[in-house]
Short mmCIF file of N, CA and C in Angstrom, two decimals:
data_model
loop_
_atom_site.label_atom_id
_atom_site.label_comp_id
_atom_site.label_asym_id
_atom_site.label_seq_id
_atom_site.Cartn_x
_atom_site.Cartn_y
_atom_site.Cartn_z
N UNK Y 1 122.51 74.01 86.91
CA UNK Y 1 122.70 75.32 87.50
C UNK Y 1 121.77 75.47 88.70
N UNK Y 2 122.28 75.98 89.80
CA UNK Y 2 121.49 76.18 91.01
C UNK Y 2 120.63 77.43 90.90
N UNK Y 3 119.42 77.34 91.42
CA UNK Y 3 118.53 78.50 91.45
C UNK Y 3 119.07 79.52 92.45
N UNK Y 4 118.86 80.78 92.16
CA UNK Y 4 119.25 81.82 93.11
C UNK Y 4 118.15 81.97 94.15
N UNK Y 5 118.57 82.19 95.38
CA UNK Y 5 117.63 82.30 96.48
C UNK Y 5 117.41 83.76 96.86
N UNK Y 6 116.33 84.01 97.52
CA UNK Y 6 115.98 85.33 98.03
C UNK Y 6 117.10 85.83 98.96
N UNK Y 7 117.39 87.11 98.86
CA UNK Y 7 118.45 87.72 99.67
C UNK Y 7 118.05 88.01 101.10
N UNK Y 8 116.76 87.95 101.40
CA UNK Y 8 116.30 88.24 102.75
C UNK Y 8 116.80 87.17 103.72
N UNK Y 9 117.29 87.60 104.86
CA UNK Y 9 117.82 86.68 105.87
C UNK Y 9 116.73 85.70 106.30
N UNK Y 10 117.07 84.43 106.29
CA UNK Y 10 116.16 83.39 106.74
C UNK Y 10 115.17 82.91 105.70
N UNK Y 11 115.19 83.49 104.50
CA UNK Y 11 114.27 83.08 103.45
C UNK Y 11 114.99 82.10 102.52
N UNK Y 12 114.35 80.98 102.24
CA UNK Y 12 114.95 79.96 101.39
C UNK Y 12 114.19 79.79 100.07
N UNK Y 13 113.30 80.76 99.77
CA UNK Y 13 112.53 80.66 98.53
C UNK Y 13 113.37 81.11 97.34
N UNK Y 14 112.99 80.61 96.17
CA UNK Y 14 113.67 80.96 94.93
C UNK Y 14 113.41 82.41 94.56
N UNK Y 15 114.46 83.11 94.14
CA UNK Y 15 114.34 84.51 93.74
C UNK Y 15 113.66 84.62 92.38
N UNK Y 16 112.81 85.64 92.25
CA UNK Y 16 112.11 85.89 90.99
C UNK Y 16 112.28 87.33 90.52
N UNK Y 17 112.87 88.17 91.35
CA UNK Y 17 113.02 89.59 91.03
C UNK Y 17 114.36 90.10 91.54
N UNK Y 18 114.82 91.20 90.94
CA UNK Y 18 116.06 91.83 91.38
C UNK Y 18 115.76 93.28 91.75
N UNK Y 19 116.26 93.67 92.90
CA UNK Y 19 116.06 95.02 93.44
C UNK Y 19 117.38 95.76 93.41
N UNK Y 20 117.34 97.00 92.90
CA UNK Y 20 118.51 97.87 92.93
C UNK Y 20 118.10 99.22 93.52
N UNK Y 21 119.06 99.92 94.08
CA UNK Y 21 118.81 101.22 94.69
C UNK Y 21 119.63 102.30 94.00
N UNK Y 22 119.07 103.49 93.93
CA UNK Y 22 119.81 104.69 93.50
C UNK Y 22 119.67 105.66 94.66
N UNK Y 23 120.67 105.66 95.52
CA UNK Y 23 120.60 106.46 96.74
C UNK Y 23 120.55 107.96 96.43
N UNK Y 24 121.25 108.41 95.40
CA UNK Y 24 121.27 109.82 95.04
C UNK Y 24 119.90 110.33 94.64
N UNK Y 25 119.14 109.52 93.91
CA UNK Y 25 117.80 109.91 93.47
C UNK Y 25 116.70 109.40 94.40
N UNK Y 26 117.08 108.73 95.47
CA UNK Y 26 116.13 108.15 96.43
C UNK Y 26 115.08 107.31 95.70
N UNK Y 27 115.59 106.34 94.95
CA UNK Y 27 114.73 105.48 94.13
C UNK Y 27 115.16 104.03 94.25
N UNK Y 28 114.16 103.14 94.25
CA UNK Y 28 114.41 101.70 94.22
C UNK Y 28 113.76 101.16 92.95
N UNK Y 29 114.46 100.29 92.25
CA UNK Y 29 113.93 99.69 91.03
C UNK Y 29 113.82 98.19 91.24
N UNK Y 30 112.63 97.65 90.95
CA UNK Y 30 112.37 96.23 91.10
C UNK Y 30 111.96 95.68 89.75
N UNK Y 31 112.71 94.71 89.26
CA UNK Y 31 112.42 94.14 87.95
C UNK Y 31 112.60 92.64 87.95
N UNK Y 32 112.44 92.04 86.79
CA UNK Y 32 112.63 90.59 86.67
C UNK Y 32 114.03 90.19 87.15
N UNK Y 33 114.17 88.96 87.54
CA UNK Y 33 115.46 88.45 88.01
C UNK Y 33 116.54 88.73 86.98
N UNK Y 34 117.61 89.37 87.42
CA UNK Y 34 118.72 89.69 86.53
C UNK Y 34 119.38 88.42 86.00
N UNK Y 35 120.01 88.54 84.87
CA UNK Y 35 120.65 87.39 84.23
C UNK Y 35 121.76 86.83 85.11
N UNK Y 36 122.54 87.72 85.70
CA UNK Y 36 123.65 87.28 86.56
C UNK Y 36 123.54 88.01 87.90
N UNK Y 37 124.00 87.36 88.96
CA UNK Y 37 123.99 88.00 90.27
C UNK Y 37 124.95 89.18 90.26
N UNK Y 38 124.52 90.31 90.76
CA UNK Y 38 125.36 91.50 90.85
C UNK Y 38 125.54 91.83 92.33
N UNK Y 39 126.76 92.15 92.76
CA UNK Y 39 127.00 92.36 94.20
C UNK Y 39 126.24 93.54 94.79
N UNK Y 40 125.78 94.49 93.97
CA UNK Y 40 125.06 95.65 94.49
C UNK Y 40 123.56 95.54 94.26
N UNK Y 41 123.08 94.37 93.89
CA UNK Y 41 121.66 94.13 93.69
C UNK Y 41 121.20 93.07 94.68
N UNK Y 42 119.89 93.05 94.92
CA UNK Y 42 119.32 92.10 95.88
C UNK Y 42 118.26 91.28 95.17
N UNK Y 43 118.40 89.98 95.19
CA UNK Y 43 117.41 89.09 94.58
C UNK Y 43 116.32 88.81 95.60
N UNK Y 44 115.06 88.88 95.17
CA UNK Y 44 113.93 88.68 96.07
C UNK Y 44 112.98 87.61 95.54
N UNK Y 45 112.38 86.88 96.45
CA UNK Y 45 111.31 85.94 96.08
C UNK Y 45 110.04 86.75 95.81
N UNK Y 46 109.01 86.11 95.30
CA UNK Y 46 107.76 86.82 94.97
C UNK Y 46 107.14 87.46 96.21
N UNK Y 47 107.16 86.76 97.33
CA UNK Y 47 106.56 87.28 98.55
C UNK Y 47 107.25 88.56 99.02
N UNK Y 48 108.58 88.55 99.05
CA UNK Y 48 109.30 89.74 99.49
C UNK Y 48 109.25 90.86 98.45
N UNK Y 49 109.19 90.53 97.18
CA UNK Y 49 109.04 91.55 96.15
C UNK Y 49 107.70 92.27 96.29
N UNK Y 50 106.64 91.53 96.59
CA UNK Y 50 105.31 92.13 96.76
C UNK Y 50 105.24 93.00 98.01
N UNK Y 51 106.00 92.66 99.03
CA UNK Y 51 105.96 93.39 100.30
C UNK Y 51 107.03 94.46 100.42
N UNK Y 52 107.70 94.77 99.33
CA UNK Y 52 108.81 95.72 99.36
C UNK Y 52 108.37 97.07 99.94
N UNK Y 53 109.17 97.57 100.86
CA UNK Y 53 108.95 98.92 101.38
C UNK Y 53 110.28 99.66 101.33
N UNK Y 54 110.19 100.96 101.16
CA UNK Y 54 111.38 101.81 101.06
C UNK Y 54 111.22 102.97 102.04
N UNK Y 55 112.30 103.69 102.29
CA UNK Y 55 112.20 104.83 103.21
C UNK Y 55 111.17 105.86 102.72
N UNK Y 56 110.58 106.59 103.66
CA UNK Y 56 109.62 107.64 103.32
C UNK Y 56 110.26 108.63 102.35
N UNK Y 57 109.50 108.98 101.32
CA UNK Y 57 109.98 109.93 100.32
C UNK Y 57 110.67 109.29 99.13
N UNK Y 58 110.94 108.00 99.21
CA UNK Y 58 111.58 107.31 98.10
C UNK Y 58 110.54 106.88 97.07
N UNK Y 59 110.98 106.76 95.84
CA UNK Y 59 110.15 106.30 94.73
C UNK Y 59 110.49 104.84 94.45
N UNK Y 60 109.47 104.01 94.20
CA UNK Y 60 109.68 102.63 93.79
C UNK Y 60 109.22 102.49 92.35
N UNK Y 61 110.10 102.01 91.49
CA UNK Y 61 109.77 101.75 90.10
C UNK Y 61 109.71 100.24 89.93
N UNK Y 62 108.53 99.74 89.55
CA UNK Y 62 108.34 98.29 89.35
C UNK Y 62 108.22 98.02 87.87
N UNK Y 63 109.06 97.13 87.39
CA UNK Y 63 109.01 96.74 85.99
C UNK Y 63 107.70 96.01 85.73
N UNK Y 64 106.99 96.35 84.69
CA UNK Y 64 105.67 95.78 84.41
C UNK Y 64 105.67 94.27 84.19
N UNK Y 65 106.80 93.69 83.83
CA UNK Y 65 106.85 92.24 83.57
C UNK Y 65 106.51 91.45 84.83
N UNK Y 66 106.65 92.06 86.01
CA UNK Y 66 106.33 91.37 87.25
C UNK Y 66 104.83 91.30 87.49
N UNK Y 67 104.08 92.15 86.85
CA UNK Y 67 102.64 92.21 87.05
C UNK Y 67 101.94 91.38 85.99
N UNK Y 68 101.78 90.10 86.24
CA UNK Y 68 101.15 89.22 85.26
C UNK Y 68 99.65 89.18 85.41
#
């Protein structure tokens, strides 16, 4: 099985986290890599997951499993 790669353009690192958005609640959720790729989710490498930024006023929820 092939490893999933980071969704960021030009990044070839292996994905370790999955990012989803809830536009209605202005919230982004970042958690462990999802079991299966979902078309409305974004897989991120560790570097891009750590540098995640969202629009002003949005809430970011980070799943604790990422904080080792």
